[in-house]
mmCIF file with all atom_site columns, C-alpha atoms in Angstrom:
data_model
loop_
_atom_site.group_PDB
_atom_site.id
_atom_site.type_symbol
_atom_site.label_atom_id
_atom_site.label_alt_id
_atom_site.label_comp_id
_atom_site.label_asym_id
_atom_site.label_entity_id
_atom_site.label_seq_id
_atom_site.pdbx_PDB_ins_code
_atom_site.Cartn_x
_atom_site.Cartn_y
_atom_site.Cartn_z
_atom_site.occupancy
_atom_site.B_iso_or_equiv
_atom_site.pdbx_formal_charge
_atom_site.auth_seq_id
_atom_site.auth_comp_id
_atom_site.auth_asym_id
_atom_site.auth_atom_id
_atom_site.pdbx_PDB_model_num
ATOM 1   C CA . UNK A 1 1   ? 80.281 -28.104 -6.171  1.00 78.00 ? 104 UNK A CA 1
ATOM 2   C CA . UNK A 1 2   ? 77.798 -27.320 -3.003  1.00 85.00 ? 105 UNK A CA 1
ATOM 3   C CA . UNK A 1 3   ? 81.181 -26.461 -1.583  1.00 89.00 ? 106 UNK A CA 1
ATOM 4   C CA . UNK A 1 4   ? 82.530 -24.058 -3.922  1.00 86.00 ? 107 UNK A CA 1
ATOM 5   C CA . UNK A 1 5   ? 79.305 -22.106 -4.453  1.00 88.00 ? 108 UNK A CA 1
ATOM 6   C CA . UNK A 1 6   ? 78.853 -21.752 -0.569  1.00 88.00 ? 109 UNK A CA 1
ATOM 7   C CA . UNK A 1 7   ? 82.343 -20.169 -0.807  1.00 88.00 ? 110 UNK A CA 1
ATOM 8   C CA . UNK A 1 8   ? 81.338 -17.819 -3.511  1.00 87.00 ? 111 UNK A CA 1
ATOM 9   C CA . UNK A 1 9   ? 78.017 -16.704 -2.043  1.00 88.00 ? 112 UNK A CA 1
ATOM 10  C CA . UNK A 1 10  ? 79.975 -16.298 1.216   1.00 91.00 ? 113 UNK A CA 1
ATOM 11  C CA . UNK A 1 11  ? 82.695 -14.050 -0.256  1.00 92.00 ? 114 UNK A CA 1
ATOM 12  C CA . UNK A 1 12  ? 81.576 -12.012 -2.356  1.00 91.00 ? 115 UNK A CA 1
ATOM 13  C CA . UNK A 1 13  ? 79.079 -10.464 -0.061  1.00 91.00 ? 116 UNK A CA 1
ATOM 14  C CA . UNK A 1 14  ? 82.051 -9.687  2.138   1.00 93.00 ? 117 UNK A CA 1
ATOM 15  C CA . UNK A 1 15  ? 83.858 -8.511  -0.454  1.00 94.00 ? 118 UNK A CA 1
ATOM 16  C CA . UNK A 1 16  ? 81.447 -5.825  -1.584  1.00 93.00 ? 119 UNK A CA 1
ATOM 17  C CA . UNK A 1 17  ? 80.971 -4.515  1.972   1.00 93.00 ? 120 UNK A CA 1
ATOM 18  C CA . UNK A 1 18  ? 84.506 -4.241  2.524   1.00 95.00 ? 121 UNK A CA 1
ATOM 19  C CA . UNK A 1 19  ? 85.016 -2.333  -0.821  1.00 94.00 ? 122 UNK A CA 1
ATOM 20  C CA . UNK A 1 20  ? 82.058 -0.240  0.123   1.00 93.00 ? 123 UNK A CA 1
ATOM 21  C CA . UNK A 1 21  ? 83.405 0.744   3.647   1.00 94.00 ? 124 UNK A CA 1
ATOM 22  C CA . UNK A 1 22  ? 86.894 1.784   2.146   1.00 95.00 ? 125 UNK A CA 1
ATOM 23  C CA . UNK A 1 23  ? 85.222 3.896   -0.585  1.00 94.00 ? 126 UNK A CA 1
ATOM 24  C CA . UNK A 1 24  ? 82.971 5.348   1.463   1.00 93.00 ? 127 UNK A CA 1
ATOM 25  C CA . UNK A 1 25  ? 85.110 6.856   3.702   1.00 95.00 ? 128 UNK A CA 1
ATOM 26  C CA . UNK A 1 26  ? 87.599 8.149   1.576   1.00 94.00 ? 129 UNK A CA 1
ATOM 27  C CA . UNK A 1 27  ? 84.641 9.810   -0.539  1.00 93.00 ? 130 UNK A CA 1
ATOM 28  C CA . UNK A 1 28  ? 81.749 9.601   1.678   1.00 93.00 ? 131 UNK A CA 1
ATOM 29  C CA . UNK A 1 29  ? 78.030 8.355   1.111   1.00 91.00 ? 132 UNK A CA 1
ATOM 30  C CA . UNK A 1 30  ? 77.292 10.578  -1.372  1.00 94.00 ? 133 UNK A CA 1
ATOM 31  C CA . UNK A 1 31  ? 79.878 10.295  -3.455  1.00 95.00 ? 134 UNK A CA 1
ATOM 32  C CA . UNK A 1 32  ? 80.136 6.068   -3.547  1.00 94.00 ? 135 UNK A CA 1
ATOM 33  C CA . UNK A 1 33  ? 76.571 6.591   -4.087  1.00 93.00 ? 136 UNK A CA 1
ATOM 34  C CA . UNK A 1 34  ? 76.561 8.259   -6.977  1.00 94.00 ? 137 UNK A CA 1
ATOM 35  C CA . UNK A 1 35  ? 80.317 6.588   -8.912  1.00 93.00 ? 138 UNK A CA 1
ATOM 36  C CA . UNK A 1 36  ? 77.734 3.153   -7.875  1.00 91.00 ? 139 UNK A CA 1
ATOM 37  C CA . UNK A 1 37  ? 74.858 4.814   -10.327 1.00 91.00 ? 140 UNK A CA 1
ATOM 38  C CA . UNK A 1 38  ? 77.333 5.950   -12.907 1.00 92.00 ? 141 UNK A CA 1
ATOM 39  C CA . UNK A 1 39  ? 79.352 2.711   -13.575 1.00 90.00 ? 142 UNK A CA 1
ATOM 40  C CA . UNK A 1 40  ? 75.542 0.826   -13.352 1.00 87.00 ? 143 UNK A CA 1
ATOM 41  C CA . UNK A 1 41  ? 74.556 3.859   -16.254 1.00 90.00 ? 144 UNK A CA 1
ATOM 42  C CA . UNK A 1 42  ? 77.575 3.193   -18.306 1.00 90.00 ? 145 UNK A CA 1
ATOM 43  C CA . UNK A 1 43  ? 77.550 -0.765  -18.086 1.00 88.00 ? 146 UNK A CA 1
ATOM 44  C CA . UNK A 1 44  ? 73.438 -0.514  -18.982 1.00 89.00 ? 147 UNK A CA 1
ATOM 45  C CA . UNK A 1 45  ? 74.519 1.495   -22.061 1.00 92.00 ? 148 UNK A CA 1
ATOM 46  C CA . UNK A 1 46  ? 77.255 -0.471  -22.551 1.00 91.00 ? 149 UNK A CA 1
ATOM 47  C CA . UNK A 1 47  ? 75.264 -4.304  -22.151 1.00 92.00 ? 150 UNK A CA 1
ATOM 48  C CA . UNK A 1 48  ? 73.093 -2.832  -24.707 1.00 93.00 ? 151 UNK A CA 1
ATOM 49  C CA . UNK A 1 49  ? 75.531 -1.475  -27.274 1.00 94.00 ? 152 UNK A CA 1
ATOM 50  C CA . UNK A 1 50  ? 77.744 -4.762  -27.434 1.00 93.00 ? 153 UNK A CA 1
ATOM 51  C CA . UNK A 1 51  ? 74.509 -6.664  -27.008 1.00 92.00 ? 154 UNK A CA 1
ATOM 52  C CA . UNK A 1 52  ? 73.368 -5.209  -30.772 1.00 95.00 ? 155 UNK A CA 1
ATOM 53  C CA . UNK A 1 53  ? 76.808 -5.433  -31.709 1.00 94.00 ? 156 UNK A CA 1
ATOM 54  C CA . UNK A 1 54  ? 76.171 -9.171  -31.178 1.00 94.00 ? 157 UNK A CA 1
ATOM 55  C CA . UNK A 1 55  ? 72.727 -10.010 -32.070 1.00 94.00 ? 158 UNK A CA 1
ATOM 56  C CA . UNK A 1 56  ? 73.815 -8.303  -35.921 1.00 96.00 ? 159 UNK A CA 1
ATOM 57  C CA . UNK A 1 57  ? 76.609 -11.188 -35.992 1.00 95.00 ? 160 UNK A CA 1
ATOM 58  C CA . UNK A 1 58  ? 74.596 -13.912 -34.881 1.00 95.00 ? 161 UNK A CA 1
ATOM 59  C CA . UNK A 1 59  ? 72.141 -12.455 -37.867 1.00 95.00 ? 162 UNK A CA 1
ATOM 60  C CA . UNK A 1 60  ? 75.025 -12.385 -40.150 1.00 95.00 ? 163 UNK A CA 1
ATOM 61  C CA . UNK A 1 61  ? 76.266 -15.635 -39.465 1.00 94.00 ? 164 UNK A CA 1
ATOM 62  C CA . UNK A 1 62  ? 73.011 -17.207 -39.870 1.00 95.00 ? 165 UNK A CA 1
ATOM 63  C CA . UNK A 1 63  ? 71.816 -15.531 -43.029 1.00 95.00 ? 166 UNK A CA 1
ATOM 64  C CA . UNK A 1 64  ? 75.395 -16.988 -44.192 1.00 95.00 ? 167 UNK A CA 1
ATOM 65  C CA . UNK A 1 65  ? 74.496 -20.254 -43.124 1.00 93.00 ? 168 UNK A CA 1
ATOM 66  C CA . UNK A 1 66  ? 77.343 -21.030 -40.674 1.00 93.00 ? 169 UNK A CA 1
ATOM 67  C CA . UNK A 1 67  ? 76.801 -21.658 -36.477 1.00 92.00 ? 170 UNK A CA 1
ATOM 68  C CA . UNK A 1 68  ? 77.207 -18.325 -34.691 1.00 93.00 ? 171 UNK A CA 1
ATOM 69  C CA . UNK A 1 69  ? 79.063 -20.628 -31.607 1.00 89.00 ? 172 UNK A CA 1
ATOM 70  C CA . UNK A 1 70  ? 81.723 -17.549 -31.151 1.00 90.00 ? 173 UNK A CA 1
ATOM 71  C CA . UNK A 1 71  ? 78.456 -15.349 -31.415 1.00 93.00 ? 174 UNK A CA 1
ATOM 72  C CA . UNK A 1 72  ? 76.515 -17.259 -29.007 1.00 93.00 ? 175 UNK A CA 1
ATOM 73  C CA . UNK A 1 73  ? 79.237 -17.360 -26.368 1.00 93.00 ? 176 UNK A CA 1
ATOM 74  C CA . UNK A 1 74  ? 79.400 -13.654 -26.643 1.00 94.00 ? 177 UNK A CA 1
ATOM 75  C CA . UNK A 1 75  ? 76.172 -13.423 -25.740 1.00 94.00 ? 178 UNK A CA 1
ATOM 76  C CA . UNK A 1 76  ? 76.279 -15.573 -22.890 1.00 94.00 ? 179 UNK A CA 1
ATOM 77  C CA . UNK A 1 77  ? 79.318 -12.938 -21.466 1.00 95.00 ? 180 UNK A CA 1
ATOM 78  C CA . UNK A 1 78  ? 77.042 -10.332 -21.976 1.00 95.00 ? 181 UNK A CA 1
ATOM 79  C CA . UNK A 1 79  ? 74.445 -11.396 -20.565 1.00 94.00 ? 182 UNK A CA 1
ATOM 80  C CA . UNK A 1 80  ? 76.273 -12.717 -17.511 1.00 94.00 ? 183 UNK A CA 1
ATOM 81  C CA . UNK A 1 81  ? 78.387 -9.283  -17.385 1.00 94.00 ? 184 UNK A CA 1
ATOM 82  C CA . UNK A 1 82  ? 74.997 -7.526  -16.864 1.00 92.00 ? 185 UNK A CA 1
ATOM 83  C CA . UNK A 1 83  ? 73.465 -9.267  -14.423 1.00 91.00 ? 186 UNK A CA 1
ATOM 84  C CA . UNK A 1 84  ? 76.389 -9.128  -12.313 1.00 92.00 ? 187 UNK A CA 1
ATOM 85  C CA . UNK A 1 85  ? 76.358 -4.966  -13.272 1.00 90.00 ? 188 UNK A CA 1
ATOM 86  C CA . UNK A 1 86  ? 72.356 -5.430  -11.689 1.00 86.00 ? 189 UNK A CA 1
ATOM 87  C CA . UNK A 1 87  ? 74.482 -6.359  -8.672  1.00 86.00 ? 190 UNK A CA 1
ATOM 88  C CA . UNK A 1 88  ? 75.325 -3.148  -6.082  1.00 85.00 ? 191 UNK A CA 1
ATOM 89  C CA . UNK A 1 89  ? 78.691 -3.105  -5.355  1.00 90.00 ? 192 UNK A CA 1
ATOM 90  C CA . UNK A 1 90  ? 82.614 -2.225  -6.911  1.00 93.00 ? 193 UNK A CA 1
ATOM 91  C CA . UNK A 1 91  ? 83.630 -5.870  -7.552  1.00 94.00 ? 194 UNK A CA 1
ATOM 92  C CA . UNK A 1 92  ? 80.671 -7.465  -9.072  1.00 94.00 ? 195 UNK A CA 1
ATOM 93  C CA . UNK A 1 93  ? 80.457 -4.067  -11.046 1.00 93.00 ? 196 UNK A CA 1
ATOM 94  C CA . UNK A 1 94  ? 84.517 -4.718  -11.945 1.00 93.00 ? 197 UNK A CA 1
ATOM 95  C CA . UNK A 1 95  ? 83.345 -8.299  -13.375 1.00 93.00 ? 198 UNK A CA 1
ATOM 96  C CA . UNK A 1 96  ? 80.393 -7.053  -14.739 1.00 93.00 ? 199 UNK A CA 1
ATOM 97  C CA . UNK A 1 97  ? 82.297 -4.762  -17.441 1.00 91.00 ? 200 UNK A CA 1
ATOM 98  C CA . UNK A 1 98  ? 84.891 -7.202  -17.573 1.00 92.00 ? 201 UNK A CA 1
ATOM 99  C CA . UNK A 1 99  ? 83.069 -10.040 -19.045 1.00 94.00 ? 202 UNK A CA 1
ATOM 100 C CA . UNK A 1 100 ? 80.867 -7.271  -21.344 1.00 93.00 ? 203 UNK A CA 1
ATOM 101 C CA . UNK A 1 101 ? 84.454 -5.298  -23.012 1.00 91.00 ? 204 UNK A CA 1
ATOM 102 C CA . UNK A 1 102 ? 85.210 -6.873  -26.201 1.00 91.00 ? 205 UNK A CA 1
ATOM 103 C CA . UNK A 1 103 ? 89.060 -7.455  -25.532 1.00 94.00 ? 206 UNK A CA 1
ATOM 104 C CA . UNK A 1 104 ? 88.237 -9.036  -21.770 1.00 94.00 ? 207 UNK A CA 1
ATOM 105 C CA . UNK A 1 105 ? 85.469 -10.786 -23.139 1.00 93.00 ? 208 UNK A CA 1
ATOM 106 C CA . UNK A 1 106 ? 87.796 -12.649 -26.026 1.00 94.00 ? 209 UNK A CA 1
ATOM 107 C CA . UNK A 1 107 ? 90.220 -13.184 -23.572 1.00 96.00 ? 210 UNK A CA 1
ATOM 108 C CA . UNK A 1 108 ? 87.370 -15.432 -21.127 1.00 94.00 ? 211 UNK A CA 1
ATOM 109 C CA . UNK A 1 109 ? 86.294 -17.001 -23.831 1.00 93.00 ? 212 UNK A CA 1
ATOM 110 C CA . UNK A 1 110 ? 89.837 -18.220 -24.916 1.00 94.00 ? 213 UNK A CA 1
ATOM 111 C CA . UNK A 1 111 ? 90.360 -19.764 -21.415 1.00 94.00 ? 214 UNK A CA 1
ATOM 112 C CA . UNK A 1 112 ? 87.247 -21.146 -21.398 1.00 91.00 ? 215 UNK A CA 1
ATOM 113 C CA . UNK A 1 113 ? 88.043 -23.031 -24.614 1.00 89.00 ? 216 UNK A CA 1
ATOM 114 C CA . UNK A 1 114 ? 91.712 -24.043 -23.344 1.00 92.00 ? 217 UNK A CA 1
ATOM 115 C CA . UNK A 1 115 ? 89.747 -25.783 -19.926 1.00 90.00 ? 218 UNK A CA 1
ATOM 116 C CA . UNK A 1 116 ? 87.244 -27.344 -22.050 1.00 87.00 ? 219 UNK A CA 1
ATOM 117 C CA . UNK A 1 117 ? 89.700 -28.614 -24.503 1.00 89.00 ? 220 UNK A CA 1
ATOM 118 C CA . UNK A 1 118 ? 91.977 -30.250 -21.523 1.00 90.00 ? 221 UNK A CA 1
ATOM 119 C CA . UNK A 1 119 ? 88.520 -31.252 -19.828 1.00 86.00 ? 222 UNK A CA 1
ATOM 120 C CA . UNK A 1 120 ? 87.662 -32.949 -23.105 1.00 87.00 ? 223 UNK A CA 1
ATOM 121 C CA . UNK A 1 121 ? 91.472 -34.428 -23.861 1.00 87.00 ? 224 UNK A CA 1
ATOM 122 C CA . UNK A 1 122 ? 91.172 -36.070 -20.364 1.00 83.00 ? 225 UNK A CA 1
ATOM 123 C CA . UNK A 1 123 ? 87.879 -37.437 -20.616 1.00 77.00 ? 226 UNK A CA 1
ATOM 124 C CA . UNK A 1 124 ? 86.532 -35.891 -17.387 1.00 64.00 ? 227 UNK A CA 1
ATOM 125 C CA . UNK A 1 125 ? 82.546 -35.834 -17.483 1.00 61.00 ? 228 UNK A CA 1
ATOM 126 C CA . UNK A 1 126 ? 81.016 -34.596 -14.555 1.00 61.00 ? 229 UNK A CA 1
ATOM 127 C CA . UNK A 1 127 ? 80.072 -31.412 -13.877 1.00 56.00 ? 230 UNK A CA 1
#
């Protein structure tokens, strides 16, 4: 695990420089700049809007007496998705409204049930 998270705090960082050399000199400072502050406006707007959009489900589901687990996970994406938009750079920004769009966001949460389904089917415990 110590492994694989060295990896990812290695990479990405390299990532997102790379991605910010190439864009910056086919549009200059300026310009990366400011497509940067726009996506980070539009995901804030968007975190919030499908953050409501969520929160009145959970609300829903509740006052119907049921578990909001779908709800919940939802949540979870979101909130992940935005922290990652809090994040300068085009790939964690390319995550970041990834896991917070409703049809991207179904789609990680339905191969996130398949692995813990076959994690569960195979009995493997650790983390």
């Amino acid at each position: 695990m110590f492994t694989k998270l060295f990896l990812l705090f290695l990479l990405v960082p390299v990532v997102e420089i790379y991605l910010l050399l190439k864009v910056g000199s086919l549009m200059g400072a300026m310009p990366t700049v400011a497509v940067l502050l726009a996506i980070s406006l539009v995901g804030a707007w968007l975190v919030r809007h499908q953050g409501f959009i969520v929160l009145q489900r959970i609300q829903t589901e509740l006052a119907q007496g049921r578990l909001p687990a779908s709800e919940l996970m939802d949540g979870a994406l979101i909130l992940v998705g935005g922290v990652l938009l809090l994040t300068p750079g085009f790939f964690t920004d390319f995550l970041g409204i990834f896991f917070i769009f409703p049809p991207s966001r179904n789609l990680i949460k339905r191969l996130l049930g398949l692995w813990l389904q076959r994690r569960l089917s195979l009995g493997v415990c650790r983390t």
